[in-house]
């Protein structure tokens, strides 16, 4: 965060007071407006940072809502999504809200599929642990997969399986193809969820 100089705020305050008294000069008004814009932009950048820090610290949306001046947890989260800088290129607050909802819908759909197909995913993870002749990158991915295999939620297997696929040497091409099929399947599921949310048709 960049600090807003106290003298900037005081200068704007003085110009406002002069304007109310009818004694403000045109150049002072323009300078104050420019300074006010800079202050407003700086403050608006602070709000999502503070909200994110509060959330990371365990503060609920219900607790944040009245502090943010909104009536519900949904409104609080929506405000945060509107203010937060976009990681995917959306230029408007509504675009960021829609993008986040798209991402969550895709994540939920993929997670549901992974849980329904946990047996298949765990079998692949077990087979990956038996692979030999892996280079350092592939072995690191296999080790992460072994850790994920010990977790209850099969969703945790998807990322390390994808990482392993990208690192497998040529002699394990057949196994890499099976992992690629999993990746293609989850990509289709994610796209289907997006199409459904936007009122489109789903792929077969």
JSON list of C-alpha atoms in Angstrom, two decimals:
[
{"chain": "A", "resi": 1, "resn": "UNK", "atom": "CA", "xyz": [0.00, 0.00, 0.00]},
{"chain": "A", "resi": 2, "resn": "UNK", "atom": "CA", "xyz": [1.16, 3.54, -0.74]},
{"chain": "A", "resi": 3, "resn": "UNK", "atom": "CA", "xyz": [0.58, 6.03, 2.06]},
{"chain": "A", "resi": 4, "resn": "UNK", "atom": "CA", "xyz": [-1.68, 8.99, 1.30]},
{"chain": "A", "resi": 5, "resn": "UNK", "atom": "CA", "xyz": [0.16, 12.12, 2.54]},
{"chain": "A", "resi": 6, "resn": "UNK", "atom": "CA", "xyz": [-1.79, 13.91, 5.24]},
{"chain": "A", "resi": 7, "resn": "UNK", "atom": "CA", "xyz": [-1.01, 17.20, 3.53]},
{"chain": "A", "resi": 8, "resn": "UNK", "atom": "CA", "xyz": [-2.87, 16.01, 0.41]},
{"chain": "A", "resi": 9, "resn": "UNK", "atom": "CA", "xyz": [-6.03, 15.41, 2.41]},
{"chain": "A", "resi": 10, "resn": "UNK", "atom": "CA", "xyz": [-5.59, 18.72, 4.21]},
{"chain": "A", "resi": 11, "resn": "UNK", "atom": "CA", "xyz": [-5.09, 20.56, 0.92]},
{"chain": "A", "resi": 12, "resn": "UNK", "atom": "CA", "xyz": [-8.30, 19.10, -0.51]},
{"chain": "A", "resi": 13, "resn": "UNK", "atom": "CA", "xyz": [-10.12, 19.98, 2.71]},
{"chain": "A", "resi": 14, "resn": "UNK", "atom": "CA", "xyz": [-8.88, 23.58, 2.52]},
{"chain": "A", "resi": 15, "resn": "UNK", "atom": "CA", "xyz": [-9.96, 23.95, -1.11]},
{"chain": "A", "resi": 16, "resn": "UNK", "atom": "CA", "xyz": [-13.41, 22.56, -0.28]},
{"chain": "A", "resi": 17, "resn": "UNK", "atom": "CA", "xyz": [-13.70, 25.09, 2.55]},
{"chain": "A", "resi": 18, "resn": "UNK", "atom": "CA", "xyz": [-12.66, 27.87, 0.18]},
{"chain": "A", "resi": 19, "resn": "UNK", "atom": "CA", "xyz": [-15.17, 26.69, -2.42]},
{"chain": "A", "resi": 20, "resn": "UNK", "atom": "CA", "xyz": [-17.96, 26.78, 0.15]},
{"chain": "A", "resi": 21, "resn": "UNK", "atom": "CA", "xyz": [-16.97, 30.34, 0.96]},
{"chain": "A", "resi": 22, "resn": "UNK", "atom": "CA", "xyz": [-16.89, 31.25, -2.73]},
{"chain": "A", "resi": 23, "resn": "UNK", "atom": "CA", "xyz": [-13.18, 32.04, -2.56]},
{"chain": "A", "resi": 24, "resn": "UNK", "atom": "CA", "xyz": [-11.57, 29.10, -4.37]},
{"chain": "A", "resi": 25, "resn": "UNK", "atom": "CA", "xyz": [-9.40, 29.71, -7.41]},
{"chain": "A", "resi": 26, "resn": "UNK", "atom": "CA", "xyz": [-9.97, 27.67, -10.56]},
{"chain": "A", "resi": 27, "resn": "UNK", "atom": "CA", "xyz": [-6.47, 26.18, -10.56]},
{"chain": "A", "resi": 28, "resn": "UNK", "atom": "CA", "xyz": [-6.86, 25.17, -6.90]},
{"chain": "A", "resi": 29, "resn": "UNK", "atom": "CA", "xyz": [-10.17, 23.45, -7.64]},
{"chain": "A", "resi": 30, "resn": "UNK", "atom": "CA", "xyz": [-8.63, 21.49, -10.52]},
{"chain": "A", "resi": 31, "resn": "UNK", "atom": "CA", "xyz": [-5.64, 20.49, -8.41]},
{"chain": "A", "resi": 32, "resn": "UNK", "atom": "CA", "xyz": [-7.93, 19.40, -5.57]},
{"chain": "A", "resi": 33, "resn": "UNK", "atom": "CA", "xyz": [-10.07, 17.32, -7.94]},
{"chain": "A", "resi": 34, "resn": "UNK", "atom": "CA", "xyz": [-6.97, 15.59, -9.31]},
{"chain": "A", "resi": 35, "resn": "UNK", "atom": "CA", "xyz": [-5.72, 14.92, -5.78]},
{"chain": "A", "resi": 36, "resn": "UNK", "atom": "CA", "xyz": [-9.14, 13.65, -4.72]},
{"chain": "A", "resi": 37, "resn": "UNK", "atom": "CA", "xyz": [-9.19, 11.23, -7.61]},
{"chain": "A", "resi": 38, "resn": "UNK", "atom": "CA", "xyz": [-5.78, 9.85, -6.60]},
{"chain": "A", "resi": 39, "resn": "UNK", "atom": "CA", "xyz": [-6.92, 9.47, -3.00]},
{"chain": "A", "resi": 40, "resn": "UNK", "atom": "CA", "xyz": [-10.13, 7.74, -4.07]},
{"chain": "A", "resi": 41, "resn": "UNK", "atom": "CA", "xyz": [-8.25, 5.28, -6.30]},
{"chain": "A", "resi": 42, "resn": "UNK", "atom": "CA", "xyz": [-5.79, 4.51, -3.51]},
{"chain": "A", "resi": 43, "resn": "UNK", "atom": "CA", "xyz": [-8.53, 3.93, -0.96]},
{"chain": "A", "resi": 44, "resn": "UNK", "atom": "CA", "xyz": [-10.51, 1.74, -3.36]},
{"chain": "A", "resi": 45, "resn": "UNK", "atom": "CA", "xyz": [-7.44, -0.45, -3.82]},
{"chain": "A", "resi": 46, "resn": "UNK", "atom": "CA", "xyz": [-7.08, -0.86, -0.06]},
{"chain": "A", "resi": 47, "resn": "UNK", "atom": "CA", "xyz": [-10.59, -2.20, 0.53]},
{"chain": "A", "resi": 48, "resn": "UNK", "atom": "CA", "xyz": [-10.26, -5.56, -1.30]},
{"chain": "A", "resi": 49, "resn": "UNK", "atom": "CA", "xyz": [-6.83, -6.08, 0.30]},
{"chain": "A", "resi": 50, "resn": "UNK", "atom": "CA", "xyz": [-8.31, -5.59, 3.76]},
{"chain": "A", "resi": 51, "resn": "UNK", "atom": "CA", "xyz": [-11.29, -7.82, 2.99]},
{"chain": "A", "resi": 52, "resn": "UNK", "atom": "CA", "xyz": [-9.01, -10.57, 1.68]},
{"chain": "A", "resi": 53, "resn": "UNK", "atom": "CA", "xyz": [-6.81, -10.30, 4.78]},
{"chain": "A", "resi": 54, "resn": "UNK", "atom": "CA", "xyz": [-9.87, -10.53, 7.03]},
{"chain": "A", "resi": 55, "resn": "UNK", "atom": "CA", "xyz": [-11.13, -13.58, 5.16]},
{"chain": "A", "resi": 56, "resn": "UNK", "atom": "CA", "xyz": [-7.70, -15.22, 5.33]},
{"chain": "A", "resi": 57, "resn": "UNK", "atom": "CA", "xyz": [-7.80, -14.62, 9.07]},
{"chain": "A", "resi": 58, "resn": "UNK", "atom": "CA", "xyz": [-11.10, -16.46, 9.39]},
{"chain": "A", "resi": 59, "resn": "UNK", "atom": "CA", "xyz": [-13.61, -13.59, 9.38]},
{"chain": "A", "resi": 60, "resn": "UNK", "atom": "CA", "xyz": [-16.94, -14.70, 7.93]},
{"chain": "A", "resi": 61, "resn": "UNK", "atom": "CA", "xyz": [-18.86, -12.88, 5.21]},
{"chain": "A", "resi": 62, "resn": "UNK", "atom": "CA", "xyz": [-21.71, -12.44, 7.71]},
{"chain": "A", "resi": 63, "resn": "UNK", "atom": "CA", "xyz": [-19.38, -10.53, 10.03]},
{"chain": "A", "resi": 64, "resn": "UNK", "atom": "CA", "xyz": [-17.98, -8.43, 7.19]},
{"chain": "A", "resi": 65, "resn": "UNK", "atom": "CA", "xyz": [-21.38, -7.48, 5.77]},
{"chain": "A", "resi": 66, "resn": "UNK", "atom": "CA", "xyz": [-22.35, -4.73, 8.27]},
{"chain": "A", "resi": 67, "resn": "UNK", "atom": "CA", "xyz": [-18.80, -3.33, 8.28]},
{"chain": "A", "resi": 68, "resn": "UNK", "atom": "CA", "xyz": [-19.00, -2.97, 4.49]},
{"chain": "A", "resi": 69, "resn": "UNK", "atom": "CA", "xyz": [-22.44, -1.38, 4.73]},
{"chain": "A", "resi": 70, "resn": "UNK", "atom": "CA", "xyz": [-24.33, -4.21, 3.03]},
{"chain": "A", "resi": 71, "resn": "UNK", "atom": "CA", "xyz": [-27.19, -6.35, 4.26]},
{"chain": "A", "resi": 72, "resn": "UNK", "atom": "CA", "xyz": [-26.09, -9.92, 3.60]},
{"chain": "A", "resi": 73, "resn": "UNK", "atom": "CA", "xyz": [-23.12, -12.23, 3.24]},
{"chain": "A", "resi": 74, "resn": "UNK", "atom": "CA", "xyz": [-23.89, -12.56, -0.47]},
{"chain": "A", "resi": 75, "resn": "UNK", "atom": "CA", "xyz": [-23.78, -8.80, -0.92]},
{"chain": "A", "resi": 76, "resn": "UNK", "atom": "CA", "xyz": [-20.49, -8.61, 0.99]},
{"chain": "A", "resi": 77, "resn": "UNK", "atom": "CA", "xyz": [-18.88, -11.24, -1.21]},
{"chain": "A", "resi": 78, "resn": "UNK", "atom": "CA", "xyz": [-20.27, -9.60, -4.32]},
{"chain": "A", "resi": 79, "resn": "UNK", "atom": "CA", "xyz": [-18.78, -6.27, -3.29]},
{"chain": "A", "resi": 80, "resn": "UNK", "atom": "CA", "xyz": [-15.39, -7.91, -2.79]},
{"chain": "A", "resi": 81, "resn": "UNK", "atom": "CA", "xyz": [-15.51, -9.57, -6.20]},
{"chain": "A", "resi": 82, "resn": "UNK", "atom": "CA", "xyz": [-16.41, -6.28, -7.84]},
{"chain": "A", "resi": 83, "resn": "UNK", "atom": "CA", "xyz": [-13.51, -4.46, -6.19]},
{"chain": "A", "resi": 84, "resn": "UNK", "atom": "CA", "xyz": [-10.85, -7.15, -6.45]},
{"chain": "A", "resi": 85, "resn": "UNK", "atom": "CA", "xyz": [-8.42, -6.81, -9.38]},
{"chain": "A", "resi": 86, "resn": "UNK", "atom": "CA", "xyz": [-9.17, -9.39, -12.03]},
{"chain": "A", "resi": 87, "resn": "UNK", "atom": "CA", "xyz": [-6.77, -12.27, -12.60]},
{"chain": "A", "resi": 88, "resn": "UNK", "atom": "CA", "xyz": [-8.49, -13.22, -15.86]},
{"chain": "A", "resi": 89, "resn": "UNK", "atom": "CA", "xyz": [-8.80, -9.89, -17.66]},
{"chain": "A", "resi": 90, "resn": "UNK", "atom": "CA", "xyz": [-12.33, -8.74, -16.83]},
{"chain": "A", "resi": 91, "resn": "UNK", "atom": "CA", "xyz": [-12.57, -4.97, -16.87]},
{"chain": "A", "resi": 92, "resn": "UNK", "atom": "CA", "xyz": [-15.77, -4.47, -14.88]},
{"chain": "A", "resi": 93, "resn": "UNK", "atom": "CA", "xyz": [-16.94, -5.44, -11.44]},
{"chain": "A", "resi": 94, "resn": "UNK", "atom": "CA", "xyz": [-19.83, -7.44, -12.86]},
{"chain": "A", "resi": 95, "resn": "UNK", "atom": "CA", "xyz": [-17.40, -9.23, -15.16]},
{"chain": "A", "resi": 96, "resn": "UNK", "atom": "CA", "xyz": [-15.30, -10.26, -12.17]},
{"chain": "A", "resi": 97, "resn": "UNK", "atom": "CA", "xyz": [-18.40, -11.49, -10.33]},
{"chain": "A", "resi": 98, "resn": "UNK", "atom": "CA", "xyz": [-19.47, -13.55, -13.35]},
{"chain": "A", "resi": 99, "resn": "UNK", "atom": "CA", "xyz": [-15.96, -14.94, -13.87]},
{"chain": "A", "resi": 100, "resn": "UNK", "atom": "CA", "xyz": [-15.72, -16.03, -10.24]},
{"chain": "A", "resi": 101, "resn": "UNK", "atom": "CA", "xyz": [-19.13, -17.69, -10.41]},
{"chain": "A", "resi": 102, "resn": "UNK", "atom": "CA", "xyz": [-18.12, -19.45, -13.62]},
{"chain": "A", "resi": 103, "resn": "UNK", "atom": "CA", "xyz": [-14.95, -20.73, -11.95]},
{"chain": "A", "resi": 104, "resn": "UNK", "atom": "CA", "xyz": [-16.83, -21.98, -8.90]},
{"chain": "A", "resi": 105, "resn": "UNK", "atom": "CA", "xyz": [-19.47, -23.70, -11.01]},
{"chain": "A", "resi": 106, "resn": "UNK", "atom": "CA", "xyz": [-16.73, -25.48, -12.94]},
{"chain": "A", "resi": 107, "resn": "UNK", "atom": "CA", "xyz": [-14.88, -26.43, -9.77]},
{"chain": "A", "resi": 108, "resn": "UNK", "atom": "CA", "xyz": [-18.06, -27.87, -8.23]},
{"chain": "A", "resi": 109, "resn": "UNK", "atom": "CA", "xyz": [-18.87, -29.90, -11.32]},
{"chain": "A", "resi": 110, "resn": "UNK", "atom": "CA", "xyz": [-15.34, -31.31, -11.54]},
{"chain": "A", "resi": 111, "resn": "UNK", "atom": "CA", "xyz": [-15.29, -32.08, -7.81]},
{"chain": "A", "resi": 112, "resn": "UNK", "atom": "CA", "xyz": [-18.61, -33.93, -8.06]},
{"chain": "A", "resi": 113, "resn": "UNK", "atom": "CA", "xyz": [-17.28, -35.99, -10.96]},
{"chain": "A", "resi": 114, "resn": "UNK", "atom": "CA", "xyz": [-14.04, -36.77, -9.11]},
{"chain": "A", "resi": 115, "resn": "UNK", "atom": "CA", "xyz": [-15.92, -37.99, -6.05]},
{"chain": "A", "resi": 116, "resn": "UNK", "atom": "CA", "xyz": [-18.16, -40.20, -8.16]},
{"chain": "A", "resi": 117, "resn": "UNK", "atom": "CA", "xyz": [-15.09, -41.63, -9.87]},
{"chain": "A", "resi": 118, "resn": "UNK", "atom": "CA", "xyz": [-12.87, -41.83, -6.81]},
{"chain": "A", "resi": 119, "resn": "UNK", "atom": "CA", "xyz": [-12.14, -45.53, -7.34]},
{"chain": "A", "resi": 120, "resn": "UNK", "atom": "CA", "xyz": [-10.77, -44.92, -10.84]},
{"chain": "A", "resi": 121, "resn": "UNK", "atom": "CA", "xyz": [-8.68, -41.95, -9.74]},
{"chain": "A", "resi": 122, "resn": "UNK", "atom": "CA", "xyz": [-7.25, -43.78, -6.74]},
{"chain": "A", "resi": 123, "resn": "UNK", "atom": "CA", "xyz": [-6.38, -46.78, -8.91]},
{"chain": "A", "resi": 124, "resn": "UNK", "atom": "CA", "xyz": [-4.49, -44.53, -11.32]},
{"chain": "A", "resi": 125, "resn": "UNK", "atom": "CA", "xyz": [-2.71, -42.85, -8.43]},
{"chain": "A", "resi": 126, "resn": "UNK", "atom": "CA", "xyz": [-1.68, -46.23, -7.06]},
{"chain": "A", "resi": 127, "resn": "UNK", "atom": "CA", "xyz": [-0.37, -47.31, -10.45]},
{"chain": "A", "resi": 128, "resn": "UNK", "atom": "CA", "xyz": [1.56, -44.06, -10.73]},
{"chain": "A", "resi": 129, "resn": "UNK", "atom": "CA", "xyz": [3.34, -44.86, -7.49]},
{"chain": "A", "resi": 130, "resn": "UNK", "atom": "CA", "xyz": [4.67, -48.07, -9.03]},
{"chain": "A", "resi": 131, "resn": "UNK", "atom": "CA", "xyz": [6.21, -46.39, -12.09]},
{"chain": "A", "resi": 132, "resn": "UNK", "atom": "CA", "xyz": [9.97, -46.74, -12.47]},
{"chain": "A", "resi": 133, "resn": "UNK", "atom": "CA", "xyz": [12.59, -44.83, -14.41]},
{"chain": "A", "resi": 134, "resn": "UNK", "atom": "CA", "xyz": [11.10, -41.41, -13.72]},
{"chain": "A", "resi": 135, "resn": "UNK", "atom": "CA", "xyz": [13.18, -38.27, -14.01]},
{"chain": "A", "resi": 136, "resn": "UNK", "atom": "CA", "xyz": [13.34, -35.77, -11.15]},
{"chain": "A", "resi": 137, "resn": "UNK", "atom": "CA", "xyz": [10.31, -33.78, -12.32]},
{"chain": "A", "resi": 138, "resn": "UNK", "atom": "CA", "xyz": [8.13, -36.84, -12.82]},
{"chain": "A", "resi": 139, "resn": "UNK", "atom": "CA", "xyz": [9.24, -38.34, -9.51]},
{"chain": "A", "resi": 140, "resn": "UNK", "atom": "CA", "xyz": [8.39, -35.13, -7.67]},
{"chain": "A", "resi": 141, "resn": "UNK", "atom": "CA", "xyz": [4.91, -35.21, -9.24]},
{"chain": "A", "resi": 142, "resn": "UNK", "atom": "CA", "xyz": [4.52, -38.88, -8.29]},
{"chain": "A", "resi": 143, "resn": "UNK", "atom": "CA", "xyz": [5.53, -38.08, -4.71]},
{"chain": "A", "resi": 144, "resn": "UNK", "atom": "CA", "xyz": [2.93, -35.30, -4.51]},
{"chain": "A", "resi": 145, "resn": "UNK", "atom": "CA", "xyz": [0.38, -37.73, -5.89]},
{"chain": "A", "resi": 146, "resn": "UNK", "atom": "CA", "xyz": [1.25, -40.19, -3.14]},
{"chain": "A", "resi": 147, "resn": "UNK", "atom": "CA", "xyz": [0.57, -37.54, -0.53]},
{"chain": "A", "resi": 148, "resn": "UNK", "atom": "CA", "xyz": [-2.77, -36.66, -2.16]},
{"chain": "A", "resi": 149, "resn": "UNK", "atom": "CA", "xyz": [-3.70, -40.34, -2.22]},
{"chain": "A", "resi": 150, "resn": "UNK", "atom": "CA", "xyz": [-3.76, -40.27, 1.56]},
{"chain": "A", "resi": 151, "resn": "UNK", "atom": "CA", "xyz": [-6.44, -37.56, 1.62]},
{"chain": "A", "resi": 152, "resn": "UNK", "atom": "CA", "xyz": [-10.14, -38.35, 1.87]},
{"chain": "A", "resi": 153, "resn": "UNK", "atom": "CA", "xyz": [-11.30, -36.21, -1.05]},
{"chain": "A", "resi": 154, "resn": "UNK", "atom": "CA", "xyz": [-10.50, -37.65, -4.49]},
{"chain": "A", "resi": 155, "resn": "UNK", "atom": "CA", "xyz": [-10.59, -34.13, -5.92]},
{"chain": "A", "resi": 156, "resn": "UNK", "atom": "CA", "xyz": [-7.11, -33.60, -4.47]},
{"chain": "A", "resi": 157, "resn": "UNK", "atom": "CA", "xyz": [-5.77, -36.22, -6.92]},
{"chain": "A", "resi": 158, "resn": "UNK", "atom": "CA", "xyz": [-6.63, -34.26, -10.07]},
{"chain": "A", "resi": 159, "resn": "UNK", "atom": "CA", "xyz": [-3.87, -31.66, -10.03]},
{"chain": "A", "resi": 160, "resn": "UNK", "atom": "CA", "xyz": [-0.99, -34.03, -9.20]},
{"chain": "A", "resi": 161, "resn": "UNK", "atom": "CA", "xyz": [-2.26, -36.48, -11.84]},
{"chain": "A", "resi": 162, "resn": "UNK", "atom": "CA", "xyz": [-2.17, -33.67, -14.41]},
{"chain": "A", "resi": 163, "resn": "UNK", "atom": "CA", "xyz": [1.31, -32.63, -13.26]},
{"chain": "A", "resi": 164, "resn": "UNK", "atom": "CA", "xyz": [2.56, -36.19, -13.56]},
{"chain": "A", "resi": 165, "resn": "UNK", "atom": "CA", "xyz": [1.15, -36.49, -17.08]},
{"chain": "A", "resi": 166, "resn": "UNK", "atom": "CA", "xyz": [3.18, -33.47, -18.17]},
{"chain": "A", "resi": 167, "resn": "UNK", "atom": "CA", "xyz": [6.42, -34.99, -16.81]},
{"chain": "A", "resi": 168, "resn": "UNK", "atom": "CA", "xyz": [6.16, -38.63, -17.85]},
{"chain": "A", "resi": 169, "resn": "UNK", "atom": "CA", "xyz": [8.94, -39.87, -20.15]},
{"chain": "A", "resi": 170, "resn": "UNK", "atom": "CA", "xyz": [8.21, -41.59, -23.46]},
{"chain": "A", "resi": 171, "resn": "UNK", "atom": "CA", "xyz": [8.36, -45.15, -22.14]},
{"chain": "A", "resi": 172, "resn": "UNK", "atom": "CA", "xyz": [5.26, -44.41, -20.07]},
{"chain": "A", "resi": 173, "resn": "UNK", "atom": "CA", "xyz": [3.32, -42.98, -23.01]},
{"chain": "A", "resi": 174, "resn": "UNK", "atom": "CA", "xyz": [0.38, -45.35, -22.55]},
{"chain": "A", "resi": 175, "resn": "UNK", "atom": "CA", "xyz": [-0.11, -44.30, -18.96]},
{"chain": "A", "resi": 176, "resn": "UNK", "atom": "CA", "xyz": [0.29, -40.65, -19.94]},
{"chain": "A", "resi": 177, "resn": "UNK", "atom": "CA", "xyz": [-2.54, -41.08, -22.47]},
{"chain": "A", "resi": 178, "resn": "UNK", "atom": "CA", "xyz": [-4.82, -42.41, -19.74]},
{"chain": "A", "resi": 179, "resn": "UNK", "atom": "CA", "xyz": [-4.02, -39.39, -17.60]},
{"chain": "A", "resi": 180, "resn": "UNK", "atom": "CA", "xyz": [-4.64, -37.13, -20.60]},
{"chain": "A", "resi": 181, "resn": "UNK", "atom": "CA", "xyz": [-8.10, -38.65, -20.96]},
{"chain": "A", "resi": 182, "resn": "UNK", "atom": "CA", "xyz": [-8.84, -37.66, -17.36]},
{"chain": "A", "resi": 183, "resn": "UNK", "atom": "CA", "xyz": [-7.73, -34.10, -18.12]},
{"chain": "A", "resi": 184, "resn": "UNK", "atom": "CA", "xyz": [-9.85, -33.92, -21.26]},
{"chain": "A", "resi": 185, "resn": "UNK", "atom": "CA", "xyz": [-12.84, -35.25, -19.36]},
{"chain": "A", "resi": 186, "resn": "UNK", "atom": "CA", "xyz": [-12.55, -32.68, -16.58]},
{"chain": "A", "resi": 187, "resn": "UNK", "atom": "CA", "xyz": [-12.10, -29.91, -19.18]},
{"chain": "A", "resi": 188, "resn": "UNK", "atom": "CA", "xyz": [-15.37, -30.98, -20.84]},
{"chain": "A", "resi": 189, "resn": "UNK", "atom": "CA", "xyz": [-17.15, -31.10, -17.48]},
{"chain": "A", "resi": 190, "resn": "UNK", "atom": "CA", "xyz": [-15.93, -27.61, -16.66]},
{"chain": "A", "resi": 191, "resn": "UNK", "atom": "CA", "xyz": [-17.08, -26.31, -20.04]},
{"chain": "A", "resi": 192, "resn": "UNK", "atom": "CA", "xyz": [-20.45, -28.03, -19.67]},
{"chain": "A", "resi": 193, "resn": "UNK", "atom": "CA", "xyz": [-20.93, -26.33, -16.31]},
{"chain": "A", "resi": 194, "resn": "UNK", "atom": "CA", "xyz": [-20.08, -22.98, -17.87]},
{"chain": "A", "resi": 195, "resn": "UNK", "atom": "CA", "xyz": [-22.48, -23.56, -20.77]},
{"chain": "A", "resi": 196, "resn": "UNK", "atom": "CA", "xyz": [-25.23, -24.58, -18.37]},
{"chain": "A", "resi": 197, "resn": "UNK", "atom": "CA", "xyz": [-24.71, -21.48, -16.23]},
{"chain": "A", "resi": 198, "resn": "UNK", "atom": "CA", "xyz": [-24.93, -19.28, -19.30]},
{"chain": "A", "resi": 199, "resn": "UNK", "atom": "CA", "xyz": [-27.96, -21.07, -20.66]},
{"chain": "A", "resi": 200, "resn": "UNK", "atom": "CA", "xyz": [-26.13, -22.90, -23.46]},
{"chain": "A", "resi": 201, "resn": "UNK", "atom": "CA", "xyz": [-26.08, -26.54, -24.43]},
{"chain": "A", "resi": 202, "resn": "UNK", "atom": "CA", "xyz": [-23.77, -29.14, -22.95]},
{"chain": "A", "resi": 203, "resn": "UNK", "atom": "CA", "xyz": [-21.43, -31.41, -24.82]},
{"chain": "A", "resi": 204, "resn": "UNK", "atom": "CA", "xyz": [-22.08, -35.12, -25.02]}
]
